[in-house]
mmCIF file of C-alpha atoms and ligand atoms in Angstrom:
data_model
loop_
_atom_site.group_PDB
_atom_site.id
_atom_site.type_symbol
_atom_site.label_atom_id
_atom_site.label_comp_id
_atom_site.label_asym_id
_atom_site.label_seq_id
_atom_site.Cartn_x
_atom_site.Cartn_y
_atom_site.Cartn_z
ATOM 1 C CA UNK A 1 -24.938 -42.186 23.722
ATOM 2 C CA UNK A 2 -22.905 -42.650 26.923
ATOM 3 C CA UNK A 3 -25.104 -41.992 29.957
ATOM 4 C CA UNK A 4 -22.278 -40.288 31.867
ATOM 5 C CA UNK A 5 -22.134 -37.509 29.246
ATOM 6 C CA UNK A 6 -25.843 -36.850 29.268
ATOM 7 C CA UNK A 7 -27.094 -33.978 31.390
ATOM 8 C CA UNK A 8 -30.615 -33.466 32.610
ATOM 9 C CA UNK A 9 -31.688 -29.897 31.949
ATOM 10 C CA UNK A 10 -34.305 -29.975 34.698
ATOM 11 C CA UNK A 11 -33.728 -32.919 36.962
ATOM 12 C CA UNK A 12 -35.847 -31.362 39.702
ATOM 13 C CA UNK A 13 -39.080 -31.465 37.741
ATOM 14 C CA UNK A 14 -41.630 -33.828 39.134
ATOM 15 C CA UNK A 15 -44.217 -35.110 36.700
ATOM 16 C CA UNK A 16 -45.285 -34.968 33.072
ATOM 17 C CA UNK A 17 -48.526 -33.268 34.188
ATOM 18 C CA UNK A 18 -46.607 -30.012 34.751
ATOM 19 C CA UNK A 19 -47.030 -28.908 31.155
ATOM 20 C CA UNK A 20 -49.776 -29.541 28.610
ATOM 21 C CA UNK A 21 -49.069 -32.660 26.607
ATOM 22 C CA UNK A 22 -48.901 -30.799 23.300
ATOM 23 C CA UNK A 23 -45.612 -29.199 24.401
ATOM 24 C CA UNK A 24 -43.986 -32.549 25.219
ATOM 25 C CA UNK A 25 -41.420 -33.633 22.638
ATOM 26 C CA UNK A 26 -40.887 -37.260 21.634
ATOM 27 C CA UNK A 27 -37.985 -38.791 23.563
ATOM 28 C CA UNK A 28 -35.526 -38.427 20.704
ATOM 29 C CA UNK A 29 -36.014 -34.637 20.853
ATOM 30 C CA UNK A 30 -36.319 -34.102 24.609
ATOM 31 C CA UNK A 31 -33.442 -31.950 25.816
ATOM 32 C CA UNK A 32 -33.339 -33.761 29.159
ATOM 33 C CA UNK A 33 -32.398 -36.978 27.351
ATOM 34 C CA UNK A 34 -30.522 -35.754 24.299
ATOM 35 C CA UNK A 35 -28.267 -32.970 25.614
ATOM 36 C CA UNK A 36 -24.572 -33.816 25.847
ATOM 37 C CA UNK A 37 -22.983 -32.264 28.948
ATOM 38 C CA UNK A 38 -19.540 -31.426 27.668
ATOM 39 C CA UNK A 39 -17.895 -30.875 24.316
ATOM 40 C CA UNK A 40 -14.720 -32.517 23.079
ATOM 41 C CA UNK A 41 -14.390 -29.676 20.560
ATOM 42 C CA UNK A 42 -14.313 -25.932 20.998
ATOM 43 C CA UNK A 43 -17.225 -23.744 19.932
ATOM 44 C CA UNK A 44 -15.275 -20.845 18.406
ATOM 45 C CA UNK A 45 -15.361 -17.332 19.849
ATOM 46 C CA UNK A 46 -13.604 -15.061 17.332
ATOM 47 C CA UNK A 47 -12.422 -11.491 17.889
ATOM 48 C CA UNK A 48 -13.207 -9.666 14.672
ATOM 49 C CA UNK A 49 -11.346 -6.409 15.240
ATOM 50 C CA UNK A 50 -8.326 -7.872 13.429
ATOM 51 C CA UNK A 51 -7.630 -5.489 10.537
ATOM 52 C CA UNK A 52 -5.779 -8.285 8.699
ATOM 53 C CA UNK A 53 -8.813 -9.715 6.882
ATOM 54 C CA UNK A 54 -6.757 -12.533 5.305
ATOM 55 C CA UNK A 55 -5.854 -13.852 8.751
ATOM 56 C CA UNK A 56 -9.365 -13.379 10.080
ATOM 57 C CA UNK A 57 -10.747 -15.067 6.951
ATOM 58 C CA UNK A 58 -8.811 -18.258 7.747
ATOM 59 C CA UNK A 59 -10.226 -18.479 11.274
ATOM 60 C CA UNK A 60 -13.768 -17.752 10.119
ATOM 61 C CA UNK A 61 -13.515 -20.189 7.190
ATOM 62 C CA UNK A 62 -12.371 -22.945 9.576
ATOM 63 C CA UNK A 63 -15.338 -22.392 11.919
ATOM 64 C CA UNK A 64 -17.740 -22.127 8.970
ATOM 65 C CA UNK A 65 -16.588 -25.363 7.397
ATOM 66 C CA UNK A 66 -16.146 -27.433 10.561
ATOM 67 C CA UNK A 67 -19.171 -26.307 12.594
ATOM 68 C CA UNK A 68 -21.154 -23.702 10.662
ATOM 69 C CA UNK A 69 -21.338 -21.694 13.847
ATOM 70 C CA UNK A 70 -19.267 -19.221 15.888
ATOM 71 C CA UNK A 71 -19.598 -16.202 18.133
ATOM 72 C CA UNK A 72 -17.863 -12.900 17.434
ATOM 73 C CA UNK A 73 -16.531 -10.407 19.962
ATOM 74 C CA UNK A 74 -14.918 -6.968 19.530
ATOM 75 C CA UNK A 75 -17.376 -6.377 16.718
ATOM 76 C CA UNK A 76 -17.600 -2.653 17.369
ATOM 77 C CA UNK A 77 -21.324 -2.402 18.207
ATOM 78 C CA UNK A 78 -21.470 -0.341 21.399
ATOM 79 C CA UNK A 79 -22.986 -2.068 24.426
ATOM 80 C CA UNK A 80 -25.615 0.636 24.853
ATOM 81 C CA UNK A 81 -26.896 0.083 21.294
ATOM 82 C CA UNK A 82 -27.525 -3.590 22.108
ATOM 83 C CA UNK A 83 -28.948 -2.700 25.542
ATOM 84 C CA UNK A 84 -31.424 -0.263 23.974
ATOM 85 C CA UNK A 85 -32.546 -2.865 21.421
ATOM 86 C CA UNK A 86 -32.985 -5.490 24.123
ATOM 87 C CA UNK A 87 -34.763 -3.181 26.558
ATOM 88 C CA UNK A 88 -37.269 -2.097 23.911
ATOM 89 C CA UNK A 89 -37.977 -5.668 22.764
ATOM 90 C CA UNK A 90 -38.402 -6.907 26.345
ATOM 91 C CA UNK A 91 -40.807 -4.072 27.132
ATOM 92 C CA UNK A 92 -42.890 -4.964 24.092
ATOM 93 C CA UNK A 93 -43.205 -8.615 25.121
ATOM 94 C CA UNK A 94 -44.196 -7.591 28.653
ATOM 95 C CA UNK A 95 -47.245 -5.702 27.355
ATOM 96 C CA UNK A 96 -50.735 -7.242 27.741
ATOM 97 C CA UNK A 97 -51.488 -9.855 25.082
ATOM 98 C CA UNK A 98 -54.261 -7.718 23.520
ATOM 99 C CA UNK A 99 -51.774 -4.948 22.827
ATOM 100 C CA UNK A 100 -49.243 -7.341 21.294
ATOM 101 C CA UNK A 101 -51.984 -8.889 19.182
ATOM 102 C CA UNK A 102 -52.388 -5.594 17.334
ATOM 103 C CA UNK A 103 -49.220 -6.716 15.546
ATOM 104 C CA UNK A 104 -50.420 -10.283 14.838
ATOM 105 C CA UNK A 105 -49.386 -11.920 11.602
ATOM 106 C CA UNK A 106 -51.830 -11.487 8.758
ATOM 107 C CA UNK A 107 -52.774 -14.549 6.661
ATOM 108 C CA UNK A 108 -49.866 -15.492 4.406
ATOM 109 C CA UNK A 109 -47.451 -13.036 6.032
ATOM 110 C CA UNK A 110 -44.317 -14.029 7.871
ATOM 111 C CA UNK A 111 -44.043 -10.654 9.575
ATOM 112 C CA UNK A 112 -45.872 -9.949 12.820
ATOM 113 C CA UNK A 113 -46.450 -11.286 16.307
ATOM 114 C CA UNK A 114 -47.101 -14.983 16.926
ATOM 115 C CA UNK A 115 -48.132 -16.443 20.251
ATOM 116 C CA UNK A 116 -46.639 -19.382 22.105
ATOM 117 C CA UNK A 117 -49.741 -21.406 21.589
ATOM 118 C CA UNK A 118 -49.390 -21.402 17.844
ATOM 119 C CA UNK A 119 -48.800 -24.843 16.440
ATOM 120 C CA UNK A 120 -45.748 -25.560 14.416
ATOM 121 C CA UNK A 121 -46.661 -26.607 10.953
ATOM 122 C CA UNK A 122 -44.211 -29.431 11.210
ATOM 123 C CA UNK A 123 -44.688 -33.145 11.569
ATOM 124 C CA UNK A 124 -47.932 -34.944 12.194
ATOM 125 C CA UNK A 125 -47.707 -34.441 15.924
ATOM 126 C CA UNK A 126 -48.019 -30.646 15.788
ATOM 127 C CA UNK A 127 -46.034 -30.167 18.960
ATOM 128 C CA UNK A 128 -45.927 -26.586 20.174
ATOM 129 C CA UNK A 129 -42.811 -24.548 20.803
ATOM 130 C CA UNK A 130 -42.477 -22.822 24.216
ATOM 131 C CA UNK A 131 -41.981 -19.399 22.664
ATOM 132 C CA UNK A 132 -43.641 -16.192 21.459
ATOM 133 C CA UNK A 133 -42.127 -14.274 18.600
ATOM 134 C CA UNK A 134 -42.232 -11.140 16.495
ATOM 135 C CA UNK A 135 -40.877 -10.920 12.946
ATOM 136 C CA UNK A 136 -40.315 -7.796 10.873
ATOM 137 C CA UNK A 137 -37.886 -6.652 8.214
ATOM 138 C CA UNK A 138 -35.406 -3.957 9.205
ATOM 139 C CA UNK A 139 -33.397 -3.363 5.997
ATOM 140 C CA UNK A 140 -33.300 -2.162 3.178
ATOM 141 C CA UNK A 141 -35.821 0.685 3.515
ATOM 142 C CA UNK A 142 -38.024 -0.387 0.578
ATOM 143 C CA UNK A 143 -38.885 -3.743 2.218
ATOM 144 C CA UNK A 144 -39.734 -2.332 5.656
ATOM 145 C CA UNK A 145 -43.385 -2.390 6.742
ATOM 146 C CA UNK A 146 -43.693 -0.347 9.925
ATOM 147 C CA UNK A 147 -47.148 -1.854 10.514
ATOM 148 C CA UNK A 148 -45.274 -4.668 12.286
ATOM 149 C CA UNK A 149 -42.912 -2.496 14.337
ATOM 150 C CA UNK A 150 -44.186 -1.947 17.891
ATOM 151 C CA UNK A 151 -45.126 1.666 18.694
ATOM 152 C CA UNK A 152 -44.918 0.858 22.384
ATOM 153 C CA UNK A 153 -42.351 1.362 23.831
ATOM 154 C CA UNK A 154 -41.687 4.561 21.942
ATOM 155 C CA UNK A 155 -37.964 3.843 21.899
ATOM 156 C CA UNK A 156 -38.489 0.667 19.841
ATOM 157 C CA UNK A 157 -38.054 2.197 16.392
ATOM 158 C CA UNK A 158 -34.974 4.283 17.082
ATOM 159 C CA UNK A 159 -33.278 1.497 19.060
ATOM 160 C CA UNK A 160 -33.928 -1.037 16.289
ATOM 161 C CA UNK A 161 -32.799 1.310 13.529
ATOM 162 C CA UNK A 162 -29.549 2.115 15.308
ATOM 163 C CA UNK A 163 -28.785 -1.562 15.955
ATOM 164 C CA UNK A 164 -29.534 -2.430 12.329
ATOM 165 C CA UNK A 165 -27.212 0.305 11.064
ATOM 166 C CA UNK A 166 -24.386 -1.038 13.202
ATOM 167 C CA UNK A 167 -25.127 -4.667 12.394
ATOM 168 C CA UNK A 168 -24.803 -4.032 8.655
ATOM 169 C CA UNK A 169 -21.136 -3.205 9.148
ATOM 170 C CA UNK A 170 -20.565 -6.494 11.007
ATOM 171 C CA UNK A 171 -22.441 -8.452 8.328
ATOM 172 C CA UNK A 172 -20.345 -6.872 5.563
ATOM 173 C CA UNK A 173 -17.138 -7.746 7.354
ATOM 174 C CA UNK A 174 -18.222 -11.355 7.854
ATOM 175 C CA UNK A 175 -19.266 -11.685 4.205
ATOM 176 C CA UNK A 176 -15.896 -10.296 3.074
ATOM 177 C CA UNK A 177 -13.927 -12.681 5.280
ATOM 178 C CA UNK A 178 -16.038 -15.679 4.329
ATOM 179 C CA UNK A 179 -15.616 -14.834 0.661
ATOM 180 C CA UNK A 180 -11.826 -14.506 0.980
ATOM 181 C CA UNK A 181 -11.837 -17.780 2.945
ATOM 182 C CA UNK A 182 -13.287 -19.495 -0.136
ATOM 183 C CA UNK A 183 -10.531 -18.074 -2.337
ATOM 184 C CA UNK A 184 -12.932 -15.536 -3.897
ATOM 185 C CA UNK A 185 -12.781 -11.765 -4.180
ATOM 186 C CA UNK A 186 -14.087 -10.092 -1.009
ATOM 187 C CA UNK A 187 -17.390 -9.004 -2.607
ATOM 188 C CA UNK A 188 -18.337 -12.239 -4.359
ATOM 189 C CA UNK A 189 -20.188 -14.070 -1.598
ATOM 190 C CA UNK A 190 -22.445 -11.133 -0.721
ATOM 191 C CA UNK A 191 -23.038 -10.391 -4.403
ATOM 192 C CA UNK A 192 -24.048 -14.033 -4.894
ATOM 193 C CA UNK A 193 -26.817 -13.501 -2.309
ATOM 194 C CA UNK A 194 -28.216 -10.237 -3.631
ATOM 195 C CA UNK A 195 -25.522 -7.685 -2.735
ATOM 196 C CA UNK A 196 -26.967 -4.424 -1.430
ATOM 197 C CA UNK A 197 -30.491 -5.842 -1.850
ATOM 198 C CA UNK A 198 -29.905 -8.462 0.841
ATOM 199 C CA UNK A 199 -32.899 -8.301 3.197
ATOM 200 C CA UNK A 200 -32.543 -8.174 6.973
ATOM 201 C CA UNK A 201 -35.399 -9.965 8.745
ATOM 202 C CA UNK A 202 -35.405 -9.437 12.503
ATOM 203 C CA UNK A 203 -37.077 -11.867 14.865
ATOM 204 C CA UNK A 204 -37.505 -11.606 18.606
ATOM 205 C CA UNK A 205 -37.959 -14.914 20.429
ATOM 206 C CA UNK A 206 -39.483 -14.631 23.897
ATOM 207 C CA UNK A 207 -39.168 -17.902 25.863
ATOM 208 C CA UNK A 208 -41.047 -17.679 29.215
ATOM 209 C CA UNK A 209 -40.016 -19.909 32.156
ATOM 210 C CA UNK A 210 -41.143 -23.500 31.637
ATOM 211 C CA UNK A 211 -41.910 -25.964 34.460
ATOM 212 C CA UNK A 212 -40.516 -28.894 32.426
ATOM 213 C CA UNK A 213 -37.545 -27.690 30.405
ATOM 214 C CA UNK A 214 -36.386 -31.291 30.109
ATOM 215 C CA UNK A 215 -39.425 -32.168 27.976
ATOM 216 C CA UNK A 216 -40.133 -29.057 25.888
ATOM 217 C CA UNK A 217 -38.207 -27.053 23.309
ATOM 218 C CA UNK A 218 -38.389 -23.375 22.399
ATOM 219 C CA UNK A 219 -37.519 -23.652 18.712
ATOM 220 C CA UNK A 220 -37.112 -27.233 17.411
ATOM 221 C CA UNK A 221 -34.105 -28.454 15.407
ATOM 222 C CA UNK A 222 -33.598 -26.633 12.113
ATOM 223 C CA UNK A 223 -31.059 -24.959 9.880
ATOM 224 C CA UNK A 224 -31.736 -21.356 8.869
ATOM 225 C CA UNK A 225 -32.728 -20.988 5.232
ATOM 226 C CA UNK A 226 -31.100 -17.548 5.030
ATOM 227 C CA UNK A 227 -27.433 -16.765 4.298
ATOM 228 C CA UNK A 228 -26.157 -15.758 7.722
ATOM 229 C CA UNK A 229 -28.010 -15.233 10.970
ATOM 230 C CA UNK A 230 -26.601 -12.724 13.452
ATOM 231 C CA UNK A 231 -28.118 -13.013 16.919
ATOM 232 C CA UNK A 232 -27.849 -11.316 20.291
ATOM 233 C CA UNK A 233 -29.377 -13.221 23.226
ATOM 234 C CA UNK A 234 -30.083 -12.032 26.755
ATOM 235 C CA UNK A 235 -27.944 -13.621 29.477
ATOM 236 C CA UNK A 236 -30.044 -16.795 29.835
ATOM 237 C CA UNK A 237 -28.421 -19.719 27.971
ATOM 238 C CA UNK A 238 -30.576 -21.996 25.817
ATOM 239 C CA UNK A 239 -29.076 -22.291 22.350
ATOM 240 C CA UNK A 240 -27.854 -25.758 21.360
ATOM 241 C CA UNK A 241 -26.017 -26.821 18.226
ATOM 242 C CA UNK A 242 -25.804 -30.281 16.729
ATOM 243 C CA UNK A 243 -22.481 -31.767 15.765
ATOM 244 C CA UNK A 244 -22.044 -35.326 14.522
ATOM 245 C CA UNK A 245 -25.544 -36.177 15.728
ATOM 246 C CA UNK A 246 -25.148 -34.871 19.329
ATOM 247 C CA UNK A 247 -26.624 -31.752 20.930
ATOM 248 C CA UNK A 248 -24.298 -29.328 22.733
ATOM 249 C CA UNK A 249 -25.075 -26.247 24.847
ATOM 250 C CA UNK A 250 -23.673 -22.977 23.571
ATOM 251 C CA UNK A 251 -22.323 -20.795 26.384
ATOM 252 C CA UNK A 252 -23.605 -17.267 26.760
ATOM 253 C CA UNK A 253 -20.647 -15.003 25.977
ATOM 254 C CA UNK A 254 -21.261 -11.430 27.190
ATOM 255 C CA UNK A 255 -21.210 -8.871 24.355
ATOM 256 C CA UNK A 256 -20.817 -11.523 21.642
ATOM 257 C CA UNK A 257 -22.864 -11.799 18.467
ATOM 258 C CA UNK A 258 -23.845 -15.363 17.632
ATOM 259 C CA UNK A 259 -23.356 -16.318 13.958
ATOM 260 C CA UNK A 260 -25.193 -19.192 12.254
ATOM 261 C CA UNK A 261 -24.267 -20.247 8.743
ATOM 262 C CA UNK A 262 -27.533 -20.753 6.865
ATOM 263 C CA UNK A 263 -28.557 -22.851 3.871
ATOM 264 C CA UNK A 264 -27.820 -20.191 1.218
ATOM 265 C CA UNK A 265 -24.160 -19.922 2.264
ATOM 266 C CA UNK A 266 -23.850 -23.701 2.226
ATOM 267 C CA UNK A 267 -25.278 -23.669 -1.302
ATOM 268 C CA UNK A 268 -23.131 -20.767 -2.599
ATOM 269 C CA UNK A 269 -19.972 -22.356 -1.174
ATOM 270 C CA UNK A 270 -21.008 -25.676 -2.778
ATOM 271 C CA UNK A 271 -20.940 -27.372 0.619
ATOM 272 C CA UNK A 272 -17.587 -26.056 1.876
ATOM 273 C CA UNK A 273 -19.347 -24.026 4.586
ATOM 274 C CA UNK A 274 -22.004 -25.920 6.548
ATOM 275 C CA UNK A 275 -25.430 -24.718 7.669
ATOM 276 C CA UNK A 276 -25.608 -25.494 11.380
ATOM 277 C CA UNK A 277 -28.459 -27.563 12.821
ATOM 278 C CA UNK A 278 -29.602 -25.883 16.034
ATOM 279 C CA UNK A 279 -32.499 -25.696 18.503
ATOM 280 C CA UNK A 280 -33.357 -23.901 21.739
ATOM 281 C CA UNK A 281 -34.129 -25.124 25.212
ATOM 282 C CA UNK A 282 -36.067 -23.194 27.853
ATOM 283 C CA UNK A 283 -35.335 -22.332 31.472
ATOM 284 C CA UNK A 284 -37.306 -23.380 34.516
ATOM 285 C CA UNK A 285 -37.157 -19.994 36.254
ATOM 286 C CA UNK A 286 -35.937 -17.358 33.833
ATOM 287 C CA UNK A 287 -37.183 -15.792 30.613
ATOM 288 C CA UNK A 288 -34.830 -16.160 27.693
ATOM 289 C CA UNK A 289 -35.027 -13.628 24.861
ATOM 290 C CA UNK A 290 -33.067 -13.663 21.620
ATOM 291 C CA UNK A 291 -32.842 -11.275 18.665
ATOM 292 C CA UNK A 292 -31.790 -13.125 15.500
ATOM 293 C CA UNK A 293 -31.496 -11.172 12.249
ATOM 294 C CA UNK A 294 -31.746 -13.408 9.164
ATOM 295 C CA UNK A 295 -29.910 -12.054 6.118
ATOM 296 C CA UNK A 296 -32.019 -13.185 3.187
ATOM 297 C CA UNK A 297 -31.620 -12.896 -0.580
ATOM 298 C CA UNK A 298 -34.515 -11.021 -2.258
ATOM 299 C CA UNK A 299 -37.346 -13.445 -3.137
ATOM 300 C CA UNK A 300 -36.726 -13.301 -6.908
ATOM 301 C CA UNK A 301 -32.960 -13.512 -6.663
ATOM 302 C CA UNK A 302 -31.463 -16.798 -7.885
ATOM 303 C CA UNK A 303 -28.912 -18.387 -5.560
ATOM 304 C CA UNK A 304 -26.700 -21.323 -6.461
ATOM 305 C CA UNK A 305 -23.139 -22.579 -6.127
ATOM 306 C CA UNK A 306 -20.729 -19.787 -7.109
ATOM 307 C CA UNK A 307 -19.455 -20.699 -10.609
ATOM 308 C CA UNK A 308 -15.774 -20.197 -9.658
ATOM 309 C CA UNK A 309 -16.151 -22.878 -6.975
ATOM 310 C CA UNK A 310 -17.342 -25.617 -9.282
ATOM 311 C CA UNK A 311 -15.486 -27.604 -11.923
ATOM 312 C CA UNK A 312 -15.336 -31.160 -13.314
ATOM 313 C CA UNK A 313 -13.725 -32.524 -10.139
ATOM 314 C CA UNK A 314 -16.049 -30.582 -7.873
ATOM 315 C CA UNK A 315 -19.433 -30.400 -9.648
ATOM 316 C CA UNK A 316 -22.390 -28.439 -8.262
ATOM 317 C CA UNK A 317 -23.946 -30.264 -5.327
ATOM 318 C CA UNK A 318 -26.985 -27.970 -5.128
ATOM 319 C CA UNK A 319 -29.535 -26.580 -7.586
ATOM 320 C CA UNK A 320 -29.607 -22.881 -8.406
ATOM 321 C CA UNK A 321 -33.033 -21.503 -7.640
ATOM 322 C CA UNK A 322 -34.934 -18.383 -6.703
ATOM 323 C CA UNK A 323 -34.903 -17.782 -2.965
ATOM 324 C CA UNK A 324 -38.727 -17.643 -3.055
ATOM 325 C CA UNK A 325 -38.837 -21.208 -4.413
ATOM 326 C CA UNK A 326 -36.221 -22.421 -1.950
ATOM 327 C CA UNK A 327 -38.207 -20.935 0.948
ATOM 328 C CA UNK A 328 -41.474 -22.450 -0.309
ATOM 329 C CA UNK A 329 -39.967 -25.949 -0.426
ATOM 330 C CA UNK A 330 -38.283 -25.547 2.958
ATOM 331 C CA UNK A 331 -41.389 -24.222 4.716
ATOM 332 C CA UNK A 332 -43.597 -26.919 3.176
ATOM 333 C CA UNK A 333 -41.041 -29.680 3.738
ATOM 334 C CA UNK A 334 -40.774 -30.469 0.030
ATOM 335 C CA UNK A 335 -37.580 -31.713 -1.625
ATOM 336 C CA UNK A 336 -35.396 -28.894 -2.979
HETATM 337 O O1 AKG B 401 -32.980 -18.213 20.317
HETATM 338 C C1 AKG B 401 -31.983 -18.629 19.736
HETATM 339 O O2 AKG B 401 -30.859 -18.602 20.246
HETATM 340 C C2 AKG B 401 -32.096 -19.247 18.350
HETATM 341 C C3 AKG B 401 -33.407 -18.971 17.694
HETATM 342 C C4 AKG B 401 -33.584 -19.652 16.390
HETATM 343 O O3 AKG B 401 -32.899 -20.579 16.041
HETATM 344 C C5 AKG B 401 -34.649 -19.181 15.495
HETATM 345 O O4 AKG B 401 -35.427 -18.312 15.883
HETATM 346 O O5 AKG B 401 -34.711 -19.685 14.348
#
C-alpha cells in the first residue's frame, strides 16, 4: 500500500500502554496502519424518493453489484422518529452497568445486552472489540421477546416500534428495486428470503471514546449473514468498508440510512450482488452509536440462488440451506 494514501486515525496517541493489550489488533487489522485516506471511487448516496422504480432499480443494482453498500436519503422516515429512537437508545446505554445487566444475554441467546469486555469468539487471539451492544428482535410480532427491550427510558418501546414500522416501508422498497434490478418480478427477492416472515433483528452498538483508536477496532471485519442491514448512526464517523483489499472511511451523511448487502442476498442473486466486508473504528474523544437492523430469513427457511437466475451457463455458485444452518456455520467459522 502506498504510504502517502495511508492515514493515521489517531496520530496523537502516545504509547501502546494506553489501552489493555487484549484490545490491540495485529498490525494487519490496525486502523492506523490499514486505513486508506481517500477513495478513487464514489461510495453511493442514493435518493430513494424516485417513484420510477425501474430507474431507481438500475442505480441500486449497480451499487449492490459493484460495492455491496450504499446510503439512502429521502427515504421518508421523519427526522423526529430517528431522533426518538436514538435518544432512547443513548439513554439506555448511559444507565449504570447493573441496570443494563438486567438485560444481559442468556446462555445460547443472541438477544440481550453484551458488555465491551466480552471476548469475541473469533481467532485464537480472542481480541476484544471496543464496544457494548444490545440485540433484540423488533418484527414480526410473534418473534419479539420484550424481556430484552429496555424499560428505562420509558420512551424506548414506543420509539423503537415507530421506527420499525417506518423502516419496513424502506426495506420493502429496497427489496422491490433490488429484485427488479436482477430482472425478477418485484416480489421475488423478498419472497426468496421468507417474505412477510422476514425477521428484523435490531442491534445497538455503543462505542465509547478510546485512547488508542489507531490500534483497536469496534467491530472487526465481517460481512453480515442476513439479507440486508439498514443502519442509522449518530454523527460520529467510524464505519469502514473494504474494496479490492483496502479499507475506506464511510462519510456520515445526515439523515441517511446506511445499507449493507448481506450474505443471503449475495446467495439469492447467485453472486451478482456482493455482501460488503466492513468494520468499525472508534473515536478518541467521542462516543459513536449505531443502530443496525438485520433483516433475517426465519431459521427454518431455506435460502439459495433464485432458480430463475441459474442455468447451464450460470450454474449455482452457492448451496441452498436453512438459514439456521448457514448461521451456525458462519458463527462457528465452519465451511458453508
Ligand atoms: O456501527 C456500524 O456502523 C456497523 C456495525 C456492524 O457492522 C455490526 O454491528 O455488525
